[in-house]
Amino acid sequence: MTAPPPDDCLARNDWICGDYLSTRRQILLDAVVQHLQLTVISVALGLVIAVPLALLARRRRWTVGPVLGITTVLYTIPSLAMFSLLLPVYGLSATLVVVGLALYSLTLLVRNLLAGLDGVPAEAKEAARGMGYGPTRQLLAIELPLAVPAAMAGLRIATVSAVALTTVGAIVGYGGLGNLIYAGMNSFFKAQVLTASVLCVIIAVVFDLLLLGAERLLTPWRRAGHRARRRTRAGEGVKRLVTVGGRRT
Amino acid sequence: MNTLSGVWTWLTTAANWSGENGVWHRLEQHLVLTFACLVISALIALPVALTLGHLGRGGALAVNLANIGRAVPTFAVLVLLLLTPLGRHGQWPTIIALVLFAIPPLLTNAYVGMREVDRDVVRAARGMGMTGTQLVWRVEVPLAFPLVLTGIRIAAVQLVATATLAALVGGGGLGRIITAGFNLASTPQVVAGAVLVAVFALLMEAGFELAQRCAPDRSRGRSR
């Protein structure tokens, strides 16, 4: 006599399933860790490349066109194609996904850094010069801090998109939670697909809030400012969103 | 540079271009899918955006929709839709996912475009006795046109990219050349497919860039 099949949510293949969470906790945890690593390293790499590029573009005005042009062209390439184009260089590795995502974040970071640096009021720079600040001290103490809000807007968008895009890395086996979605698709495992998708969105939201908190800590003078300033900023926010363009897929 | 010559050989082999799995057929699928979804999403998003923009309401909705969209992985939505009962209806999961992701840029840009029309111009038009409908079609829409076009451009390029991802869930389009290459463990085919997709996406972007350059004078310098 054979035992009847267990009547739990895993056997029924429900979308929402508590048993899935408890039995596959380790798999989920590993996927989340991989997802976080891929996202954080790629955005950090993008930032490390973007800051010198933006500073160069500002120092030598003629480089602005080429820098913005090349990063924008890179941003146009679909993610599946980007990861595949890097395949001969990096093979099936995590590096491939990291480099691909870093290239995407470059566009957003360079654009916003430049906008932030260009937005530094001339009076602030003149005041610094009047106080005897050299070019380096002026950059570090005046211009970069004042560029933080615009740069952070780019960083937040870049990070949130990187979290979503990492899932496509499943095509080469390094997609973090995307791996679970890919495997779940092939085996019609609904609970796994839904759980992994929801975790992706949660990670994106948490990163966004953390960066928002960091921005507030880095710009204490903005909190001291009054409502009047905030009102003008609200209008800027909408404009910036449009210049940044669409999301990556 | 073995891969490079392999890619060249793949691209220059006539057999890879013809037939059911050939480049021409995949390109046609890609084009049809992109344009069908662009038309559907424009028909949904633009009337809503123009109405909300004219009335000056729903700004938070238009802006937040774009932000929320960024956090949701397209690939996850494609797979989720595929596993619902909709998944048994051929292309529909892909089309729905594509339309969902093309709506936010269309909505946001058209809304912002309508709101950014100079309020003095609107007041002047009202003073001339224009009705609401006349105001929308003769003043607001023409002035908002550059930003509406930018939204269409962003949506179109995004659709090209998303249609590529559809291949991961068994849809058609150029992405299929890449996924088929992965299944065959043929790096030259994967890279050749990626080159084709990238060229197509860049051509789409360049086409819109050209169209925007040729647009009427008043739109110049405002579109970005």
Coordinates of C-alpha atoms in Angstrom, one line a residue:
Chain A
M1 CA 0.0 0.0 0.0
T2 CA 1.5 3.3 -1.0
A3 CA 1.2 6.4 1.1
P4 CA -1.1 9.1 -0.2
P5 CA 0.7 12.1 -1.6
P6 CA 1.2 14.8 1.0
D7 CA -1.4 17.5 0.8
D8 CA 0.7 20.6 1.5
C9 CA 1.2 23.8 -0.5
L10 CA 4.4 22.4 -2.1
A11 CA 2.5 19.4 -3.5
R12 CA -0.3 21.7 -4.7
N13 CA 2.2 24.0 -6.3
D14 CA 0.7 27.1 -4.7
W15 CA 2.0 30.6 -5.4
I16 CA 2.4 31.4 -1.7
C17 CA 3.8 28.6 0.4
G18 CA 5.2 28.8 3.9
D19 CA 6.7 25.3 3.6
Y20 CA 8.9 26.5 0.7
L21 CA 10.3 29.3 2.9
S22 CA 11.2 26.9 5.7
T23 CA 12.5 24.0 3.6
R24 CA 14.6 26.1 1.2
R25 CA 15.9 28.7 3.6
Q26 CA 19.5 28.0 2.8
I27 CA 19.0 28.1 -1.0
L28 CA 17.2 31.4 -0.7
L29 CA 19.8 32.8 1.6
D30 CA 22.6 31.9 -0.8
A31 CA 20.8 33.5 -3.7
V32 CA 20.1 36.7 -1.8
V33 CA 23.8 36.9 -0.8
Q34 CA 24.9 36.4 -4.4
H35 CA 22.4 39.0 -5.5
L36 CA 23.7 41.5 -3.0
Q37 CA 27.3 40.9 -3.9
L38 CA 26.7 41.2 -7.6
T39 CA 24.7 44.5 -7.2
V40 CA 27.0 46.2 -4.7
I41 CA 30.3 45.3 -6.4
S42 CA 29.0 46.4 -9.8
V43 CA 27.7 49.8 -8.6
A44 CA 30.8 50.4 -6.6
L45 CA 32.9 49.6 -9.7
G46 CA 30.7 51.9 -11.8
L47 CA 31.2 54.7 -9.2
V48 CA 35.0 54.2 -9.1
I49 CA 35.1 54.7 -12.9
A50 CA 32.5 57.4 -13.1
V51 CA 34.0 59.9 -10.6
P52 CA 37.3 60.3 -12.5
L53 CA 35.5 60.4 -15.8
A54 CA 33.2 63.2 -14.5
L55 CA 36.1 65.2 -13.1
L56 CA 38.0 64.8 -16.4
A57 CA 35.0 65.8 -18.4
R58 CA 34.7 69.0 -16.3
R59 CA 38.4 69.8 -16.4
R60 CA 38.7 69.3 -20.2
R61 CA 35.4 70.5 -21.6
W62 CA 35.9 68.8 -25.1
T63 CA 35.7 65.3 -23.5
V64 CA 32.1 65.9 -22.3
G65 CA 30.6 64.9 -25.7
P66 CA 32.6 61.7 -26.2
V67 CA 32.2 60.6 -22.5
L68 CA 28.4 61.1 -22.5
G69 CA 28.1 59.7 -26.1
I70 CA 29.9 56.5 -25.3
T71 CA 28.1 55.8 -22.0
T72 CA 24.7 56.5 -23.6
V73 CA 25.4 54.1 -26.4
L74 CA 26.4 51.4 -23.9
Y75 CA 23.1 52.1 -22.0
T76 CA 21.1 51.4 -25.2
I77 CA 22.4 47.8 -25.6
P78 CA 19.9 45.3 -24.2
S79 CA 21.1 43.4 -21.1
L80 CA 20.9 40.0 -22.7
A81 CA 23.1 41.2 -25.6
M82 CA 25.4 43.0 -23.2
F83 CA 26.1 39.9 -21.1
S84 CA 26.5 37.8 -24.3
L85 CA 28.9 40.3 -25.9
L86 CA 31.1 40.1 -22.8
L87 CA 31.1 36.3 -22.9
P88 CA 34.3 35.8 -25.0
V89 CA 36.2 38.1 -22.7
Y90 CA 35.1 36.9 -19.3
G91 CA 33.6 33.4 -19.9
L92 CA 30.7 32.2 -17.8
S93 CA 31.7 34.0 -14.6
A94 CA 30.4 36.4 -12.0
T95 CA 32.9 39.0 -13.3
L96 CA 30.9 39.1 -16.6
V97 CA 27.7 40.1 -14.8
V98 CA 29.5 42.7 -12.6
V99 CA 31.2 44.3 -15.6
G100 CA 28.0 44.4 -17.6
L101 CA 26.0 46.0 -14.7
A102 CA 28.9 48.5 -14.0
L103 CA 28.8 49.7 -17.6
Y104 CA 25.1 50.4 -17.3
S105 CA 25.5 52.3 -14.1
L106 CA 28.2 54.5 -15.7
T107 CA 25.6 56.5 -17.8
L108 CA 23.5 57.4 -14.8
L109 CA 26.4 58.2 -12.5
V110 CA 28.5 60.3 -15.0
R111 CA 25.4 62.3 -16.1
N112 CA 24.3 63.1 -12.6
L113 CA 27.8 63.8 -11.3
L114 CA 28.3 66.3 -14.1
A115 CA 24.9 67.9 -13.5
G116 CA 25.7 68.2 -9.8
L117 CA 29.2 69.7 -10.4
D118 CA 27.7 72.1 -13.0
G119 CA 25.0 73.1 -10.5
V120 CA 27.4 74.4 -7.9
P121 CA 26.7 78.1 -7.5
A122 CA 29.4 80.4 -8.8
E123 CA 29.2 82.5 -5.6
A124 CA 30.2 79.4 -3.5
K125 CA 33.2 78.9 -5.7
E126 CA 34.2 82.5 -5.6
A127 CA 33.8 82.6 -1.8
A128 CA 36.1 79.6 -1.5
R129 CA 38.7 81.2 -3.7
G130 CA 38.4 84.4 -1.7
M131 CA 39.1 82.4 1.4
G132 CA 42.3 81.2 -0.2
Y133 CA 41.2 77.6 -1.1
G134 CA 43.4 75.9 -3.8
P135 CA 41.8 74.0 -6.6
T136 CA 42.0 70.6 -4.8
R137 CA 40.7 71.9 -1.5
Q138 CA 37.9 73.7 -3.4
L139 CA 36.9 70.5 -5.2
L140 CA 36.9 68.3 -2.0
A141 CA 35.5 70.8 0.4
I142 CA 33.0 72.8 -1.7
E143 CA 32.2 71.3 -5.1
L144 CA 31.9 67.6 -4.4
P145 CA 29.7 68.0 -1.2
L146 CA 27.4 70.4 -3.1
A147 CA 27.2 67.9 -6.0
V148 CA 26.1 65.1 -3.6
P149 CA 22.3 65.5 -4.0
A150 CA 22.4 65.2 -7.8
A151 CA 25.0 62.4 -7.7
M152 CA 22.9 60.5 -5.1
A153 CA 19.8 60.7 -7.3
G154 CA 21.8 59.0 -10.1
L155 CA 23.3 56.5 -7.6
R156 CA 19.8 55.5 -6.3
I157 CA 18.5 54.9 -9.8
A158 CA 21.6 53.0 -10.8
T159 CA 21.4 50.8 -7.7
V160 CA 17.7 50.0 -8.0
S161 CA 18.1 49.2 -11.7
A162 CA 21.1 47.0 -11.0
V163 CA 19.1 45.0 -8.5
A164 CA 16.4 44.3 -11.1
L165 CA 18.9 43.7 -13.9
T166 CA 21.0 41.2 -11.9
T167 CA 18.2 38.6 -12.5
V168 CA 19.1 38.5 -16.2
G169 CA 22.5 37.2 -15.2
A170 CA 20.8 33.9 -14.8
I171 CA 21.5 33.3 -18.5
V172 CA 25.2 32.7 -17.5
G173 CA 24.4 31.1 -14.2
Y174 CA 25.2 34.2 -12.0
G175 CA 21.9 35.9 -11.5
G176 CA 21.4 35.7 -7.7
L177 CA 17.6 35.4 -7.2
G178 CA 17.3 35.3 -11.0
N179 CA 18.8 31.8 -10.9
L180 CA 15.8 30.7 -8.8
I181 CA 13.4 32.4 -11.1
Y182 CA 15.0 30.7 -14.1
A183 CA 15.0 27.3 -12.5
G184 CA 11.4 27.8 -11.2
M185 CA 10.3 28.6 -14.7
N186 CA 11.6 25.4 -16.1
S187 CA 10.0 23.3 -13.4
F188 CA 6.8 25.4 -13.1
F189 CA 7.6 25.9 -9.4
K190 CA 5.3 28.8 -8.6
A191 CA 6.3 29.5 -5.0
Q192 CA 9.9 29.7 -5.9
V193 CA 9.3 32.2 -8.8
L194 CA 7.0 34.5 -6.7
T195 CA 9.2 34.4 -3.6
A196 CA 12.4 35.2 -5.5
S197 CA 10.6 38.0 -7.4
V198 CA 9.3 39.6 -4.3
L199 CA 12.7 39.4 -2.6
C200 CA 14.2 41.3 -5.6
V201 CA 11.7 44.1 -5.1
I202 CA 12.3 44.2 -1.3
I203 CA 16.1 44.4 -1.8
A204 CA 15.6 47.2 -4.3
V205 CA 13.4 49.2 -1.9
V206 CA 15.8 48.6 1.0
F207 CA 18.8 49.8 -1.0
D208 CA 16.8 52.9 -2.1
L209 CA 15.9 53.8 1.5
L210 CA 19.4 53.2 2.8
L211 CA 20.8 55.5 0.1
L212 CA 18.2 58.1 0.9
G213 CA 19.3 57.9 4.5
A214 CA 22.9 58.3 3.5
E215 CA 22.1 61.3 1.4
R216 CA 20.4 63.0 4.4
L217 CA 23.4 62.3 6.6
L218 CA 25.8 63.6 4.0
T219 CA 23.9 66.8 3.4
P220 CA 23.0 68.2 6.9
W221 CA 22.8 71.8 5.5
R222 CA 19.8 70.8 3.4
R223 CA 17.8 69.8 6.4
A224 CA 18.6 73.2 8.0
G225 CA 17.2 74.9 4.9
H226 CA 13.6 75.9 5.0
R227 CA 10.4 74.9 3.2
A228 CA 11.0 77.5 0.5
R229 CA 14.0 75.7 -0.8
R230 CA 12.3 72.4 -0.7
R231 CA 9.5 73.7 -2.9
T232 CA 12.0 74.6 -5.7
R233 CA 13.7 71.3 -5.3
A234 CA 10.4 69.4 -5.9
G235 CA 10.2 70.9 -9.4
E236 CA 13.8 69.9 -10.1
G237 CA 13.1 66.3 -9.1
V238 CA 10.6 65.9 -11.9
K239 CA 12.9 67.4 -14.5
R240 CA 15.9 65.2 -13.4
L241 CA 13.8 62.1 -13.7
V242 CA 13.0 62.9 -17.4
T243 CA 16.6 63.7 -18.4
V244 CA 17.7 60.4 -16.9
G245 CA 15.5 58.5 -19.4
G246 CA 14.0 55.1 -19.2
R247 CA 14.8 52.0 -17.2
R248 CA 17.1 49.2 -18.3
T249 CA 15.8 45.9 -19.4
Chain B
M1 CA 40.8 36.1 -31.8
N2 CA 39.1 32.8 -32.6
T3 CA 35.7 33.9 -31.4
L4 CA 35.8 37.0 -33.7
S5 CA 36.4 35.0 -36.8
G6 CA 33.7 32.5 -35.6
V7 CA 31.3 35.4 -35.3
W8 CA 32.1 36.6 -38.8
T9 CA 31.7 33.2 -40.2
W10 CA 28.3 32.8 -38.5
L11 CA 27.1 36.2 -39.7
T12 CA 28.2 35.5 -43.3
T13 CA 26.7 32.1 -43.6
A14 CA 23.5 32.4 -45.7
A15 CA 21.8 29.5 -44.0
N16 CA 21.8 31.4 -40.7
W17 CA 19.7 34.1 -42.2
S18 CA 16.9 32.2 -43.8
G19 CA 14.2 29.8 -42.5
E20 CA 12.2 29.5 -39.3
N21 CA 15.1 30.2 -37.0
G22 CA 16.9 32.5 -39.4
V23 CA 17.9 36.1 -38.7
W24 CA 15.3 37.6 -41.1
H25 CA 12.4 35.8 -39.4
R26 CA 13.6 36.6 -35.9
L27 CA 14.0 40.3 -36.9
E28 CA 10.5 40.4 -38.3
Q29 CA 9.1 38.9 -35.0
H30 CA 11.1 41.4 -33.1
L31 CA 9.8 44.4 -35.2
V32 CA 6.2 43.2 -35.1
L33 CA 6.3 42.6 -31.3
T34 CA 7.9 46.0 -30.6
F35 CA 5.6 48.1 -32.8
A36 CA 2.4 46.3 -31.7
C37 CA 3.3 46.8 -28.1
L38 CA 4.3 50.4 -28.7
V39 CA 0.9 51.2 -30.3
I40 CA -1.0 49.4 -27.5
S41 CA 0.8 51.2 -24.7
A42 CA 0.6 54.6 -26.4
L43 CA -3.2 54.1 -26.9
I44 CA -3.4 53.4 -23.1
A45 CA -0.9 55.8 -21.7
L46 CA -1.2 59.0 -23.9
P47 CA -4.9 59.7 -23.4
V48 CA -4.6 59.3 -19.6
A49 CA -1.4 61.4 -19.5
L50 CA -2.8 64.2 -21.7
T51 CA -6.0 64.3 -19.7
L52 CA -4.2 64.3 -16.3
G53 CA -1.7 66.9 -17.6
H54 CA -4.5 69.2 -18.9
L55 CA -6.3 69.0 -15.5
G56 CA -3.1 69.2 -13.6
R57 CA -3.8 66.2 -11.5
G58 CA -2.1 62.9 -10.8
G59 CA 1.4 64.2 -10.9
A60 CA 2.5 62.0 -8.0
L61 CA 1.0 59.0 -9.8
A62 CA 2.8 59.7 -13.1
V63 CA 6.2 60.2 -11.4
N64 CA 6.0 57.4 -8.9
L65 CA 4.9 54.9 -11.5
A66 CA 8.2 55.3 -13.3
N67 CA 10.1 54.9 -10.0
I68 CA 8.3 51.8 -8.9
G69 CA 8.7 50.3 -12.4
R70 CA 12.5 50.4 -12.0
A71 CA 12.5 48.2 -9.0
V72 CA 10.5 45.4 -10.6
P73 CA 12.7 43.0 -12.7
T74 CA 11.2 42.5 -16.2
F75 CA 12.5 38.9 -16.3
A76 CA 10.6 38.1 -13.1
V77 CA 7.3 39.6 -14.5
L78 CA 7.7 37.6 -17.7
V79 CA 8.1 34.4 -15.8
L80 CA 5.3 35.1 -13.4
L81 CA 2.9 35.8 -16.2
L82 CA 4.1 32.7 -18.0
L83 CA 3.2 30.6 -15.0
T84 CA -0.4 32.0 -14.8
P85 CA -3.2 30.5 -16.9
L86 CA -2.3 33.3 -19.4
G87 CA 0.9 31.3 -20.2
R88 CA -1.1 28.9 -22.3
H89 CA -2.1 31.7 -24.7
G90 CA 1.0 32.0 -26.9
Q91 CA 2.4 35.6 -27.0
W92 CA 0.1 37.2 -24.5
P93 CA 2.3 37.0 -21.4
T94 CA 5.1 38.7 -23.4
I95 CA 2.8 41.4 -24.8
I96 CA 1.3 42.2 -21.4
A97 CA 4.7 42.4 -19.7
L98 CA 6.1 44.6 -22.5
V99 CA 3.1 47.0 -22.5
L100 CA 3.2 47.2 -18.6
F101 CA 6.9 48.4 -18.8
A102 CA 6.4 50.7 -21.8
I103 CA 3.5 52.7 -20.1
P104 CA 5.5 54.5 -17.3
P105 CA 7.9 56.5 -19.6
L106 CA 5.1 57.4 -22.0
L107 CA 2.9 58.5 -19.1
T108 CA 5.6 60.4 -17.2
N109 CA 7.0 62.3 -20.2
A110 CA 3.6 63.2 -21.7
Y111 CA 2.4 64.4 -18.3
V112 CA 5.5 66.5 -17.5
G113 CA 5.3 67.9 -21.1
M114 CA 1.7 69.1 -20.6
R115 CA 2.5 70.6 -17.2
E116 CA 5.6 72.4 -18.4
V117 CA 3.7 74.4 -21.0
D118 CA 4.1 78.0 -20.1
R119 CA 1.1 79.0 -17.9
D120 CA 1.0 82.5 -19.4
V121 CA 0.4 80.9 -22.9
V122 CA -2.4 78.8 -21.4
R123 CA -4.0 81.9 -19.8
A124 CA -3.7 83.9 -23.0
A125 CA -5.4 81.1 -24.9
R126 CA -8.2 81.0 -22.4
G127 CA -8.5 84.7 -22.6
M128 CA -9.0 84.4 -26.3
G129 CA -12.0 82.2 -25.5
M130 CA -10.6 78.8 -26.4
T131 CA -12.6 75.9 -25.0
G132 CA -10.9 73.1 -23.1
T133 CA -10.6 70.9 -26.1
Q134 CA -9.3 73.6 -28.3
L135 CA -6.7 74.5 -25.7
V136 CA -5.5 70.9 -25.5
W137 CA -5.2 70.3 -29.2
R138 CA -4.1 73.7 -30.5
V139 CA -1.8 74.9 -27.6
E140 CA -0.9 72.3 -25.0
V141 CA -0.3 69.2 -27.2
P142 CA 1.8 71.0 -29.8
L143 CA 4.0 72.6 -27.1
A144 CA 4.3 69.4 -25.2
F145 CA 5.1 67.4 -28.3
P146 CA 8.9 67.2 -27.8
L147 CA 8.6 65.6 -24.4
V148 CA 5.9 63.3 -25.7
L149 CA 8.2 62.2 -28.4
T150 CA 11.0 61.7 -25.9
G151 CA 8.7 59.4 -24.0
I152 CA 7.9 57.4 -27.2
R153 CA 11.5 57.1 -27.9
I154 CA 12.4 55.8 -24.5
A155 CA 9.5 53.4 -24.6
A156 CA 10.5 52.1 -28.1
V157 CA 14.1 51.5 -27.1
Q158 CA 13.0 49.8 -23.9
L159 CA 10.6 47.6 -25.9
V160 CA 13.4 46.5 -28.2
A161 CA 15.4 45.5 -25.1
T162 CA 12.5 43.8 -23.4
A163 CA 11.5 41.9 -26.5
T164 CA 15.0 40.4 -26.3
L165 CA 14.3 39.1 -22.8
A166 CA 11.2 37.4 -24.1
A167 CA 13.4 34.8 -25.7
L168 CA 14.4 33.6 -22.2
V169 CA 10.8 32.6 -21.6
G170 CA 10.3 31.0 -25.0
G171 CA 9.1 34.0 -27.0
G172 CA 10.2 34.9 -30.5
G173 CA 12.5 37.7 -31.6
L174 CA 16.3 38.2 -32.0
G175 CA 17.0 37.1 -28.4
R176 CA 16.2 33.6 -29.5
I177 CA 19.4 33.5 -31.6
I178 CA 21.3 34.2 -28.3
T179 CA 19.4 31.6 -26.2
A180 CA 19.7 29.0 -29.0
G181 CA 23.4 29.7 -29.1
F182 CA 23.6 29.0 -25.3
N183 CA 21.7 25.7 -25.8
L184 CA 24.1 24.7 -28.5
A185 CA 27.1 25.9 -26.4
S186 CA 28.1 27.9 -29.5
T187 CA 29.9 31.1 -28.4
P188 CA 30.1 32.5 -32.0
Q189 CA 26.3 32.2 -32.4
V190 CA 25.7 33.8 -28.9
V191 CA 28.0 36.8 -29.8
A192 CA 26.7 37.1 -33.3
G193 CA 23.1 37.2 -31.9
A194 CA 24.2 39.8 -29.3
V195 CA 25.8 42.0 -32.1
L196 CA 22.6 41.8 -34.1
V197 CA 20.5 42.8 -31.1
A198 CA 22.8 45.6 -30.1
V199 CA 22.9 47.0 -33.7
F200 CA 19.1 46.9 -33.8
A201 CA 18.7 48.7 -30.5
L202 CA 21.3 51.4 -31.6
L203 CA 19.5 51.9 -35.0
M204 CA 16.2 52.4 -33.2
E205 CA 17.8 55.0 -30.9
A206 CA 19.5 56.7 -33.9
G207 CA 16.3 56.8 -35.9
F208 CA 14.5 58.7 -33.1
E209 CA 17.5 61.0 -32.6
L210 CA 17.3 61.9 -36.3
A211 CA 13.5 62.3 -36.1
Q212 CA 13.8 64.7 -33.1
R213 CA 16.5 66.7 -34.9
C214 CA 14.2 67.2 -37.9
A215 CA 11.3 68.1 -35.7
P216 CA 9.9 71.7 -35.9
D217 CA 12.1 74.5 -34.7
R218 CA 10.3 75.4 -31.4
S219 CA 10.9 71.9 -30.0
R220 CA 14.7 72.2 -30.3
G221 CA 16.6 72.5 -27.1
R222 CA 13.5 71.6 -25.0
S223 CA 13.3 67.9 -25.8
R224 CA 16.1 67.0 -23.4

